[in-house]
Tab-separated table of C-alpha atoms and ligand atoms in Angstrom:
chain	number	residue	atom	x	y	z
C	1	MET	CA	-3.340	15.721	17.443
C	2	ASN	CA	-6.013	17.816	16.668
C	3	ARG	CA	-8.297	18.296	19.954
C	4	LYS	CA	-10.739	20.446	18.196
C	5	TYR	CA	-11.830	17.905	16.080
C	6	ARG	CA	-11.398	14.759	17.716
C	7	LYS	CA	-10.056	12.355	20.798
C	8	THR	CA	-6.666	11.974	21.842
C	9	VAL	CA	-6.379	8.196	23.013
C	10	ILE	CA	-3.189	6.429	24.665
C	11	ALA	CA	-4.018	2.698	24.529
C	12	GLY	CA	-1.682	0.017	26.017
C	13	ASN	CA	-1.318	-3.406	24.540
C	14	TRP	CA	-0.162	-5.841	27.223
C	15	LYS	CA	-0.451	-8.537	24.945
C	16	MET	CA	0.309	-11.997	26.742
C	17	ASN	CA	2.160	-10.382	29.724
C	18	MET	CA	1.514	-9.784	33.523
C	19	LEU	CA	-0.020	-11.799	36.290
C	20	ALA	CA	-3.210	-11.336	38.527
C	21	SER	CA	-0.515	-10.383	41.289
C	22	GLU	CA	1.187	-7.954	39.394
C	23	ILE	CA	-2.074	-5.866	38.684
C	24	LYS	CA	-2.637	-3.851	41.895
C	25	PRO	CA	1.337	-2.852	42.413
C	26	PHE	CA	1.274	-1.416	38.537
C	27	MET	CA	-2.132	0.387	39.168
C	28	GLU	CA	-0.416	2.188	42.233
C	29	GLN	CA	2.537	3.092	40.406
C	30	LEU	CA	0.773	4.066	37.346
C	31	LYS	CA	-1.617	6.404	39.553
C	32	GLU	CA	1.196	7.933	41.248
C	33	ASN	CA	2.704	8.745	38.050
C	34	MET	CA	-0.410	10.004	36.450
C	35	PRO	CA	-0.836	13.795	35.638
C	36	LYS	CA	-3.623	14.785	37.969
C	37	THR	CA	-5.592	16.194	35.178
C	38	ARG	CA	-6.153	13.881	32.360
C	39	PRO	CA	-5.094	15.450	29.077
C	40	CYS	CA	-6.516	12.243	26.918
C	41	ASP	CA	-8.119	9.037	27.267
C	42	VAL	CA	-6.354	6.417	28.615
C	43	VAL	CA	-6.861	2.679	27.731
C	44	LEU	CA	-5.285	-0.609	29.267
C	45	CYS	CA	-5.803	-3.671	26.876
C	46	THR	CA	-4.828	-6.392	29.079
C	47	PRO	CA	-5.569	-10.155	28.485
C	48	ALA	CA	-9.296	-10.572	28.888
C	49	VAL	CA	-9.346	-12.585	32.008
C	50	MET	CA	-7.458	-9.623	33.604
C	51	ILE	CA	-9.896	-6.842	32.770
C	52	PRO	CA	-12.077	-7.348	36.191
C	53	ALA	CA	-8.948	-6.835	38.119
C	54	MET	CA	-7.514	-4.326	36.316
C	55	LEU	CA	-10.639	-2.173	36.730
C	56	LYS	CA	-10.862	-3.010	40.330
C	57	ALA	CA	-7.439	-2.321	41.191
C	58	GLY	CA	-7.227	0.931	38.915
C	59	LYS	CA	-10.789	2.219	40.139
C	60	ASP	CA	-9.601	5.847	40.727
C	61	CYS	CA	-6.951	5.911	38.088
C	62	LYS	CA	-9.469	6.972	35.133
C	63	VAL	CA	-8.274	4.084	33.038
C	64	ALA	CA	-10.866	2.396	30.535
C	65	ALA	CA	-10.452	-1.298	29.877
C	66	GLY	CA	-9.819	-2.704	26.474
C	67	ALA	CA	-9.621	-6.397	25.329
C	68	GLN	CA	-7.161	-7.703	22.423
C	69	ASP	CA	-9.462	-9.712	20.504
C	70	VAL	CA	-13.103	-10.775	20.193
C	71	SER	CA	-14.886	-13.519	18.507
C	72	LYS	CA	-16.826	-12.775	15.101
C	73	HIS	CA	-19.747	-14.934	16.471
C	74	GLU	CA	-22.361	-13.746	18.812
C	75	LYS	CA	-22.510	-16.634	20.863
C	76	GLY	CA	-22.291	-20.738	20.944
C	77	ALA	CA	-20.169	-23.604	20.490
C	78	TYR	CA	-16.760	-21.734	19.681
C	79	THR	CA	-14.532	-23.128	22.376
C	80	GLY	CA	-12.045	-20.735	23.226
C	81	GLU	CA	-13.617	-17.847	21.741
C	82	ILE	CA	-14.726	-14.633	23.752
C	83	SER	CA	-17.828	-12.640	22.456
C	84	ALA	CA	-18.265	-8.913	22.260
C	85	SER	CA	-21.115	-9.045	24.817
C	86	GLN	CA	-18.987	-11.158	27.228
C	87	LEU	CA	-16.157	-8.314	26.924
C	88	ALA	CA	-18.954	-5.525	27.523
C	89	ASP	CA	-20.288	-7.511	30.302
C	90	ILE	CA	-16.822	-7.348	32.130
C	91	GLY	CA	-16.567	-3.707	31.413
C	92	ALA	CA	-14.302	-3.682	28.094
C	93	LYS	CA	-14.950	-0.195	26.399
C	94	TYR	CA	-12.449	-0.736	23.801
C	95	CYS	CA	-10.714	-3.846	21.882
C	96	ILE	CA	-8.128	-4.250	19.420
C	97	VAL	CA	-8.843	-5.971	16.109
C	98	GLY	CA	-6.415	-6.979	13.052
C	99	HIS	CA	-3.583	-6.595	15.097
C	100	SER	CA	-0.474	-7.721	12.926
C	101	GLU	CA	0.106	-10.683	15.632
C	102	ARG	CA	-3.090	-12.034	15.123
C	103	ARG	CA	-2.888	-11.561	11.138
C	104	GLU	CA	0.599	-13.328	11.376
C	105	TYR	CA	-0.087	-15.918	13.840
C	106	HIS	CA	-3.387	-16.596	13.662
C	107	GLY	CA	-4.046	-16.239	10.095
C	108	GLU	CA	-6.868	-13.354	10.392
C	109	ASP	CA	-7.724	-11.808	7.056
C	110	ASP	CA	-9.489	-8.579	6.292
C	111	MET	CA	-12.952	-10.062	6.113
C	112	LEU	CA	-12.588	-11.531	9.615
C	113	ILE	CA	-11.310	-8.363	10.783
C	114	ASN	CA	-14.264	-6.500	9.118
C	115	ALA	CA	-16.911	-9.108	10.950
C	116	LYS	CA	-14.937	-8.679	14.157
C	117	THR	CA	-15.347	-4.556	14.061
C	118	LYS	CA	-19.140	-5.084	13.300
C	119	ALA	CA	-19.671	-7.603	16.223
C	120	LEU	CA	-17.882	-5.056	18.871
C	121	LEU	CA	-19.935	-2.177	17.351
C	122	GLU	CA	-22.986	-3.844	17.747
C	123	LYS	CA	-22.158	-4.383	21.503
C	124	GLY	CA	-20.994	-0.625	22.124
C	125	ILE	CA	-17.066	-1.245	22.372
C	126	ALA	CA	-14.912	0.745	20.191
C	127	PRO	CA	-12.721	-0.847	17.718
C	128	ILE	CA	-9.071	-0.226	17.880
C	129	ILE	CA	-8.302	-1.320	14.173
C	130	CYS	CA	-4.812	-2.079	13.257
C	131	VAL	CA	-3.356	-1.498	9.951
C	132	GLY	CA	0.261	-1.745	9.094
C	133	GLU	CA	2.900	-2.346	6.398
C	134	SER	CA	5.671	-5.012	6.076
C	135	LEU	CA	9.401	-3.724	5.735
C	136	GLU	CA	9.255	-5.338	1.999
C	137	GLN	CA	5.841	-3.396	1.330
C	138	ARG	CA	7.592	-0.394	2.562
C	139	GLU	CA	10.672	-0.915	0.403
C	140	MET	CA	8.787	-1.608	-2.778
C	141	ASP	CA	6.746	1.510	-2.085
C	142	LEU	CA	3.528	-0.329	-1.544
C	143	THR	CA	2.542	1.088	1.999
C	144	MET	CA	-0.263	3.560	1.238
C	145	GLU	CA	-1.684	1.073	-1.632
C	146	HIS	CA	-1.557	-1.854	1.368
C	147	ILE	CA	-2.747	0.189	4.140
C	148	ALA	CA	-5.816	1.849	1.898
C	149	TYR	CA	-6.828	-1.864	1.084
C	150	GLN	CA	-6.868	-2.811	4.716
C	151	VAL	CA	-8.752	0.278	6.043
C	152	LYS	CA	-11.420	0.056	3.219
C	153	ALA	CA	-11.670	-3.769	4.129
C	154	ALA	CA	-11.937	-3.303	7.896
C	155	LEU	CA	-14.863	-0.696	7.382
C	156	SER	CA	-16.955	-2.157	4.672
C	157	GLY	CA	-20.164	-2.104	5.187
C	158	ILE	CA	-19.813	0.432	8.406
C	159	ASP	CA	-21.963	3.619	8.025
C	160	ALA	CA	-21.011	6.987	9.144
C	161	SER	CA	-22.606	6.880	12.768
C	162	GLN	CA	-20.491	3.848	13.551
C	163	LEU	CA	-17.595	5.296	12.259
C	164	ARG	CA	-17.467	7.334	14.717
C	165	ARG	CA	-17.087	5.077	17.572
C	166	CYS	CA	-14.011	3.533	15.565
C	167	ILE	CA	-10.425	4.149	15.984
C	168	ILE	CA	-7.632	3.401	13.481
C	169	ALA	CA	-4.340	2.518	14.858
C	170	TYR	CA	-1.182	2.692	12.306
C	171	GLU	CA	1.151	0.151	13.306
C	172	PRO	CA	3.989	-0.294	10.591
C	173	ILE	CA	5.049	-4.365	11.408
C	174	TRP	CA	8.393	-3.546	10.889
C	175	ALA	CA	8.264	-0.922	14.055
C	176	ILE	CA	6.227	-3.451	16.435
C	177	GLY	CA	8.565	-4.768	19.220
C	178	THR	CA	11.726	-3.821	17.556
C	179	GLY	CA	12.943	-0.611	19.142
C	180	LYS	CA	12.748	0.637	15.638
C	181	THR	CA	10.273	3.719	15.354
C	182	ALA	CA	8.823	5.097	12.211
C	183	THR	CA	10.147	8.935	12.248
C	184	ALA	CA	7.361	11.265	12.789
C	185	GLU	CA	7.288	12.385	8.942
C	186	GLN	CA	7.040	8.546	8.235
C	187	ALA	CA	3.979	8.023	10.745
C	188	GLN	CA	2.412	11.358	9.961
C	189	GLU	CA	2.472	11.053	6.118
C	190	VAL	CA	0.711	7.292	6.534
C	191	CYS	CA	-1.922	8.836	9.079
C	192	GLN	CA	-2.502	11.487	6.751
C	193	GLY	CA	-2.711	9.208	4.027
C	194	ILE	CA	-5.311	6.967	5.908
C	195	ARG	CA	-7.583	9.700	6.922
C	196	ALA	CA	-7.677	10.878	3.149
C	197	VAL	CA	-8.759	7.016	2.458
C	198	ILE	CA	-11.546	7.614	5.121
C	199	ARG	CA	-12.514	10.835	3.549
C	200	GLY	CA	-12.725	9.238	0.309
C	201	ILE	CA	-15.212	6.879	1.778
C	202	TYR	CA	-17.280	8.900	4.174
C	203	GLY	CA	-16.289	12.706	3.405
C	204	ALA	CA	-14.680	15.630	5.006
C	205	ARG	CA	-16.482	15.632	8.314
C	206	PRO	CA	-16.314	12.015	9.381
C	207	ALA	CA	-12.628	11.698	8.304
C	208	ARG	CA	-11.866	14.936	10.595
C	209	ALA	CA	-13.332	13.175	13.612
C	210	VAL	CA	-11.772	10.070	13.508
C	211	SER	CA	-9.061	9.010	15.983
C	212	ILE	CA	-5.828	7.850	14.402
C	213	LEU	CA	-3.310	6.440	16.470
C	214	TYR	CA	0.303	5.693	15.830
C	215	GLY	CA	2.137	2.384	17.016
C	216	GLY	CA	5.393	0.834	17.200
C	217	SER	CA	7.992	1.151	19.390
C	218	MET	CA	6.438	4.641	20.929
C	219	ASN	CA	8.144	5.173	24.441
C	220	ALA	CA	8.710	7.728	26.942
C	221	ALA	CA	11.287	9.376	24.265
C	222	ASN	CA	10.022	9.694	21.305
C	223	ALA	CA	6.294	10.163	22.055
C	224	GLU	CA	6.271	14.036	22.490
C	225	GLU	CA	7.661	14.146	18.880
C	226	LEU	CA	5.134	11.424	17.484
C	227	LEU	CA	2.225	13.116	19.065
C	228	ALA	CA	2.801	16.554	17.939
C	229	GLN	CA	1.822	15.307	14.177
C	230	PRO	CA	-1.357	16.966	12.949
C	231	ASP	CA	-2.952	13.394	12.211
C	232	ILE	CA	-1.521	11.305	14.990
C	233	ASP	CA	-4.434	11.481	17.416
C	234	GLY	CA	-2.599	9.048	20.124
C	235	GLY	CA	-0.745	5.891	20.499
C	236	LEU	CA	-1.041	2.033	20.884
C	237	ILE	CA	1.739	1.234	22.784
C	238	GLY	CA	2.877	-2.346	23.450
C	239	GLY	CA	6.172	-2.846	25.626
C	240	ALA	CA	6.373	0.662	27.140
C	241	SER	CA	2.498	-0.125	28.352
C	242	LEU	CA	4.320	-2.567	30.764
C	243	LYS	CA	6.480	-0.059	32.899
C	244	PRO	CA	4.095	2.273	34.842
C	245	ALA	CA	5.968	5.524	34.607
C	246	ASP	CA	6.953	5.104	30.854
C	247	PHE	CA	3.256	4.677	30.193
C	248	ALA	CA	2.555	7.451	32.255
C	249	THR	CA	5.075	9.701	30.505
C	250	ILE	CA	3.538	9.006	27.192
C	251	VAL	CA	0.047	10.036	28.815
C	252	LYS	CA	1.629	13.527	29.653
C	253	ALA	CA	3.337	13.822	26.340
C	254	THR	CA	-0.302	14.401	25.214
C	255	GLU	CA	-0.563	17.812	27.200
C	256	GLN	CA	1.205	19.588	24.379
C	257	GLY	CA	-1.171	21.741	22.656
C	258	ALA	CA	-3.839	21.154	25.215
Y	301	LIG	C1	1.635	-3.229	19.740
Y	301	LIG	O1	1.891	-4.559	19.663
Y	301	LIG	O2	0.510	-2.615	19.273
Y	301	LIG	C2	2.975	-2.186	19.661
Y	301	LIG	C3	2.942	-0.975	19.312
Y	301	LIG	O3	4.149	-2.783	20.248
Y	301	LIG	P1	5.525	-1.865	20.578
Y	301	LIG	O4	5.128	-0.600	21.407
Y	301	LIG	O5	5.980	-2.788	21.679
Y	301	LIG	O6	6.367	-1.935	19.567
Protein backbone atom coordinates (compact mmCIF):
# COMPACT_ATOMS: atom_id res chain seq x y z
CA MET A 1 0.00 0.00 0.00
CA ASN A 2 1.05 3.56 -0.45
CA ARG A 3 -1.41 5.81 1.33
CA LYS A 4 0.44 8.95 0.39
CA TYR A 5 -0.54 8.70 -3.25
CA ARG A 6 -3.64 6.52 -3.44
CA LYS A 7 -6.70 5.10 -1.71
CA THR A 8 -6.68 1.72 -0.01
CA VAL A 9 -9.82 -0.26 -0.88
CA ILE A 10 -11.14 -3.54 0.48
CA ALA A 11 -13.98 -4.79 -1.71
CA GLY A 12 -16.01 -7.93 -1.11
CA ASN A 13 -17.54 -9.85 -4.00
CA TRP A 14 -20.50 -11.85 -2.75
CA LYS A 15 -21.04 -13.34 -6.23
CA MET A 16 -24.44 -15.13 -6.40
CA ASN A 17 -24.65 -15.79 -2.67
CA MET A 18 -26.79 -14.65 0.27
CA LEU A 19 -30.52 -14.13 0.70
CA ALA A 20 -32.26 -10.94 1.75
CA SER A 21 -33.02 -12.45 5.17
CA GLU A 22 -29.28 -13.03 5.79
CA ILE A 23 -28.21 -9.45 5.20
CA LYS A 24 -29.22 -7.90 8.54
CA PRO A 25 -27.42 -10.50 10.71
CA PHE A 26 -24.39 -10.28 8.40
CA MET A 27 -24.16 -6.50 8.69
CA GLU A 28 -24.62 -6.64 12.47
CA GLN A 29 -21.74 -9.08 12.81
CA LEU A 30 -19.63 -7.06 10.41
CA LYS A 31 -20.20 -3.91 12.45
CA GLU A 32 -19.23 -5.70 15.66
CA ASN A 33 -15.96 -6.88 14.17
CA MET A 34 -14.94 -3.79 12.20
CA PRO A 35 -12.21 -1.51 13.54
CA LYS A 36 -13.73 1.61 15.11
CA THR A 37 -11.71 3.95 12.92
CA ARG A 38 -11.91 2.87 9.32
CA PRO A 39 -8.39 2.46 7.87
CA CYS A 40 -9.56 2.17 4.23
CA ASP A 41 -12.58 2.37 1.93
CA VAL A 42 -14.79 -0.70 2.37
CA VAL A 43 -17.11 -1.92 -0.37
CA LEU A 44 -19.49 -4.86 -0.66
CA CYS A 45 -20.34 -5.88 -4.21
CA THR A 46 -23.60 -7.70 -3.64
CA PRO A 47 -26.07 -9.03 -6.19
CA ALA A 48 -27.69 -5.81 -7.48
CA VAL A 49 -31.08 -6.78 -6.10
CA MET A 50 -29.63 -6.71 -2.56
CA ILE A 51 -27.96 -3.29 -2.69
CA PRO A 52 -30.83 -1.35 -1.03
CA ALA A 53 -31.17 -3.91 1.78
CA MET A 54 -27.41 -3.97 2.36
CA LEU A 55 -27.25 -0.17 2.55
CA LYS A 56 -30.23 -0.08 4.93
CA ALA A 57 -28.91 -2.80 7.23
CA GLY A 58 -25.40 -1.33 7.20
CA LYS A 59 -26.30 2.34 7.46
CA ASP A 60 -23.91 3.01 10.34
CA CYS A 61 -21.32 0.53 9.12
CA LYS A 62 -19.63 2.87 6.59
CA VAL A 63 -19.68 0.28 3.82
CA ALA A 64 -20.21 1.47 0.25
CA ALA A 65 -22.32 -0.54 -2.17
CA GLY A 66 -20.96 -2.10 -5.31
CA ALA A 67 -22.53 -4.15 -8.11
CA GLN A 68 -20.96 -7.09 -9.93
CA ASP A 69 -21.86 -6.24 -13.51
CA VAL A 70 -23.55 -3.57 -15.63
CA SER A 71 -25.02 -3.25 -19.10
CA LYS A 72 -23.06 -1.32 -21.70
CA HIS A 73 -26.38 0.17 -22.85
CA GLU A 74 -27.91 3.26 -21.35
CA LYS A 75 -31.55 2.11 -21.42
CA GLY A 76 -34.11 0.34 -23.57
CA ALA A 77 -35.08 -3.11 -24.81
CA TYR A 78 -32.35 -5.21 -23.18
CA THR A 79 -34.27 -7.76 -21.12
CA GLY A 80 -32.46 -8.84 -17.99
CA GLU A 81 -29.84 -6.10 -18.11
CA ILE A 82 -29.23 -3.42 -15.48
CA SER A 83 -27.96 0.00 -16.54
CA ALA A 84 -25.36 2.18 -14.83
CA SER A 85 -28.00 4.82 -14.07
CA GLN A 86 -30.20 2.20 -12.42
CA LEU A 87 -27.24 1.09 -10.28
CA ALA A 88 -26.43 4.69 -9.35
CA ASP A 89 -30.10 5.25 -8.55
CA ILE A 90 -30.10 2.51 -5.88
CA GLY A 91 -26.86 3.73 -4.33
CA ALA A 92 -24.06 1.78 -6.04
CA LYS A 93 -20.77 3.66 -5.91
CA TYR A 94 -18.61 0.88 -7.39
CA CYS A 95 -19.09 -1.93 -9.90
CA ILE A 96 -16.91 -4.89 -10.83
CA VAL A 97 -16.29 -5.27 -14.58
CA GLY A 98 -14.49 -8.01 -16.47
CA HIS A 99 -14.47 -10.56 -13.66
CA SER A 100 -12.99 -13.80 -15.02
CA GLU A 101 -16.27 -15.60 -14.29
CA ARG A 102 -18.08 -13.19 -16.60
CA ARG A 103 -15.34 -13.47 -19.22
CA GLU A 104 -15.52 -17.26 -19.06
CA TYR A 105 -19.21 -18.06 -18.55
CA HIS A 106 -20.75 -15.10 -20.39
CA GLY A 107 -18.22 -14.67 -23.18
CA GLU A 108 -17.33 -11.10 -22.20
CA ASP A 109 -14.45 -9.74 -24.26
CA ASP A 110 -12.15 -6.77 -23.78
CA MET A 111 -14.22 -4.51 -26.05
CA LEU A 112 -17.35 -5.13 -24.02
CA ILE A 113 -15.45 -4.57 -20.79
CA ASN A 114 -14.20 -1.25 -22.14
CA ALA A 115 -17.78 -0.24 -23.07
CA LYS A 116 -19.05 -1.20 -19.61
CA THR A 117 -16.22 0.74 -17.95
CA LYS A 118 -17.20 3.84 -19.93
CA ALA A 119 -20.91 3.37 -19.11
CA LEU A 120 -20.05 3.30 -15.38
CA LEU A 121 -17.75 6.32 -15.51
CA GLU A 122 -20.43 8.33 -17.25
CA LYS A 123 -22.79 7.77 -14.32
CA GLY A 124 -20.18 8.43 -11.63
CA ILE A 125 -19.69 4.79 -10.57
CA ALA A 126 -16.12 3.64 -9.95
CA PRO A 127 -15.31 0.59 -12.10
CA ILE A 128 -13.27 -2.18 -10.48
CA ILE A 129 -11.67 -3.60 -13.62
CA CYS A 130 -10.54 -7.22 -13.24
CA VAL A 131 -7.58 -8.62 -15.15
CA GLY A 132 -5.70 -11.86 -14.70
CA GLU A 133 -3.91 -14.73 -16.37
CA SER A 134 -4.78 -18.41 -16.58
CA LEU A 135 -2.44 -21.07 -15.21
CA GLU A 136 -1.38 -21.99 -18.76
CA GLN A 137 -0.47 -18.39 -19.52
CA ARG A 138 1.58 -18.18 -16.31
CA GLU A 139 3.37 -21.43 -17.11
CA MET A 140 4.13 -20.19 -20.62
CA ASP A 141 5.53 -16.96 -19.20
CA LEU A 142 2.80 -14.91 -20.87
CA THR A 143 1.40 -13.34 -17.70
CA MET A 144 2.52 -9.75 -18.17
CA GLU A 145 1.92 -9.70 -21.91
CA HIS A 146 -1.67 -10.89 -21.40
CA ILE A 147 -2.36 -8.51 -18.54
CA ALA A 148 -0.86 -5.52 -20.36
CA TYR A 149 -3.23 -6.27 -23.24
CA GLN A 150 -6.26 -6.50 -20.92
CA VAL A 151 -5.38 -3.27 -19.10
CA LYS A 152 -4.81 -1.31 -22.33
CA ALA A 153 -8.05 -2.63 -23.85
CA ALA A 154 -10.15 -1.86 -20.76
CA LEU A 155 -8.78 1.69 -20.57
CA SER A 156 -8.95 2.44 -24.28
CA GLY A 157 -10.43 5.93 -24.86
CA ILE A 158 -10.47 6.76 -21.14
CA ASP A 159 -8.71 10.01 -20.28
CA ALA A 160 -6.55 10.76 -17.25
CA SER A 161 -9.34 12.52 -15.35
CA GLN A 162 -11.57 9.43 -15.72
CA LEU A 163 -8.68 7.11 -14.86
CA ARG A 164 -8.59 8.68 -11.39
CA ARG A 165 -11.92 7.01 -10.64
CA CYS A 166 -10.91 3.57 -11.96
CA ILE A 167 -9.63 0.74 -9.79
CA ILE A 168 -7.74 -2.20 -11.26
CA ALA A 169 -8.00 -5.63 -9.64
CA TYR A 170 -5.30 -8.18 -10.45
CA GLU A 171 -6.97 -11.56 -10.11
CA PRO A 172 -4.96 -14.55 -11.36
CA ILE A 173 -7.64 -16.97 -12.58
CA TRP A 174 -5.86 -19.93 -11.01
CA ALA A 175 -6.16 -18.31 -7.58
CA ILE A 176 -9.88 -17.47 -7.63
CA GLY A 177 -11.94 -19.67 -5.35
CA THR A 178 -9.22 -22.32 -5.34
CA GLY A 179 -7.56 -21.59 -2.00
CA LYS A 180 -4.33 -21.11 -4.00
CA THR A 181 -3.07 -17.57 -3.41
CA ALA A 182 -0.39 -15.90 -5.47
CA THR A 183 2.65 -15.34 -3.28
CA ALA A 184 3.10 -11.78 -2.12
CA GLU A 185 6.07 -11.52 -4.51
CA GLN A 186 4.09 -12.81 -7.51
CA ALA A 187 1.19 -10.46 -6.74
CA GLN A 188 3.50 -7.48 -6.21
CA GLU A 189 5.38 -8.19 -9.44
CA VAL A 190 2.20 -8.14 -11.52
CA CYS A 191 0.65 -5.14 -9.72
CA GLN A 192 3.90 -3.23 -10.26
CA GLY A 193 3.77 -4.31 -13.92
CA ILE A 194 0.18 -3.02 -14.22
CA ARG A 195 1.27 0.33 -12.81
CA ALA A 196 4.09 0.43 -15.38
CA VAL A 197 1.58 -0.21 -18.19
CA ILE A 198 -0.60 2.64 -16.91
CA ARG A 199 2.48 4.87 -16.62
CA GLY A 200 3.25 4.10 -20.26
CA ILE A 201 -0.20 5.35 -21.30
CA TYR A 202 -0.88 8.25 -18.91
CA GLY A 203 2.48 9.20 -17.37
CA ALA A 204 3.94 8.94 -13.88
CA ARG A 205 1.49 10.99 -11.81
CA PRO A 206 -1.77 9.33 -12.91
CA ALA A 207 -0.12 5.89 -12.59
CA ARG A 208 1.01 6.66 -9.06
CA ALA A 209 -2.54 7.60 -8.08
CA VAL A 210 -4.36 4.47 -9.34
CA SER A 211 -5.40 1.92 -6.72
CA ILE A 212 -4.51 -1.62 -7.74
CA LEU A 213 -6.10 -4.45 -5.76
CA TYR A 214 -5.13 -8.09 -5.50
CA GLY A 215 -7.83 -10.78 -5.61
CA GLY A 216 -7.61 -14.56 -5.48
CA SER A 217 -8.13 -16.47 -2.23
CA MET A 218 -7.18 -13.47 -0.10
CA ASN A 219 -8.20 -14.29 3.44
CA ALA A 220 -7.78 -13.33 7.08
CA ALA A 221 -4.47 -15.23 7.31
CA ASN A 222 -2.67 -13.97 4.19
CA ALA A 223 -4.07 -10.44 3.81
CA GLU A 224 -1.44 -8.67 5.90
CA GLU A 225 1.50 -9.95 3.85
CA LEU A 226 -0.20 -9.20 0.53
CA LEU A 227 -1.25 -5.72 1.64
CA ALA A 228 2.26 -4.91 2.82
CA GLN A 229 3.44 -4.89 -0.82
CA PRO A 230 4.06 -1.39 -2.18
CA ASP A 231 1.89 -1.75 -5.30
CA ILE A 232 -1.02 -3.66 -3.73
CA ASP A 233 -3.55 -1.07 -2.56
CA GLY A 234 -6.23 -3.39 -1.27
CA GLY A 235 -8.12 -6.54 -2.07
CA LEU A 236 -11.06 -7.93 -4.02
CA ILE A 237 -12.32 -10.74 -1.85
CA GLY A 238 -14.75 -13.50 -2.79
CA GLY A 239 -15.15 -16.38 -0.34
CA ALA A 240 -13.84 -14.55 2.73
CA SER A 241 -16.25 -11.64 2.17
CA LEU A 242 -19.12 -13.98 3.07
CA LYS A 243 -17.71 -14.37 6.59
CA PRO A 244 -18.13 -11.08 8.45
CA ALA A 245 -15.37 -11.69 11.02
CA ASP A 246 -12.85 -12.70 8.33
CA PHE A 247 -13.78 -9.78 6.11
CA ALA A 248 -13.34 -7.40 9.06
CA THR A 249 -9.94 -8.96 9.78
CA ILE A 250 -8.89 -8.19 6.20
CA VAL A 251 -10.05 -4.59 6.69
CA LYS A 252 -7.98 -4.45 9.90
CA ALA A 253 -4.95 -5.73 8.00
CA THR A 254 -4.89 -2.39 6.16
CA GLU A 255 -4.09 -0.62 9.45
CA GLN A 256 -0.43 -1.41 8.91
CA GLY A 257 1.52 1.62 7.81
CA ALA A 258 -1.51 3.87 8.48
C1 LIG B 1 -13.21 -13.14 -6.73
O1 LIG B 1 -14.09 -13.84 -7.17
O2 LIG B 1 -13.10 -11.96 -7.12
C2 LIG B 1 -12.30 -13.70 -5.74
C3 LIG B 1 -11.17 -13.10 -5.52
O3 LIG B 1 -12.71 -14.86 -5.13
P1 LIG B 1 -11.94 -15.65 -3.95
O4 LIG B 1 -11.50 -14.62 -2.93
O5 LIG B 1 -12.97 -16.59 -3.40
O6 LIG B 1 -10.79 -16.35 -4.56
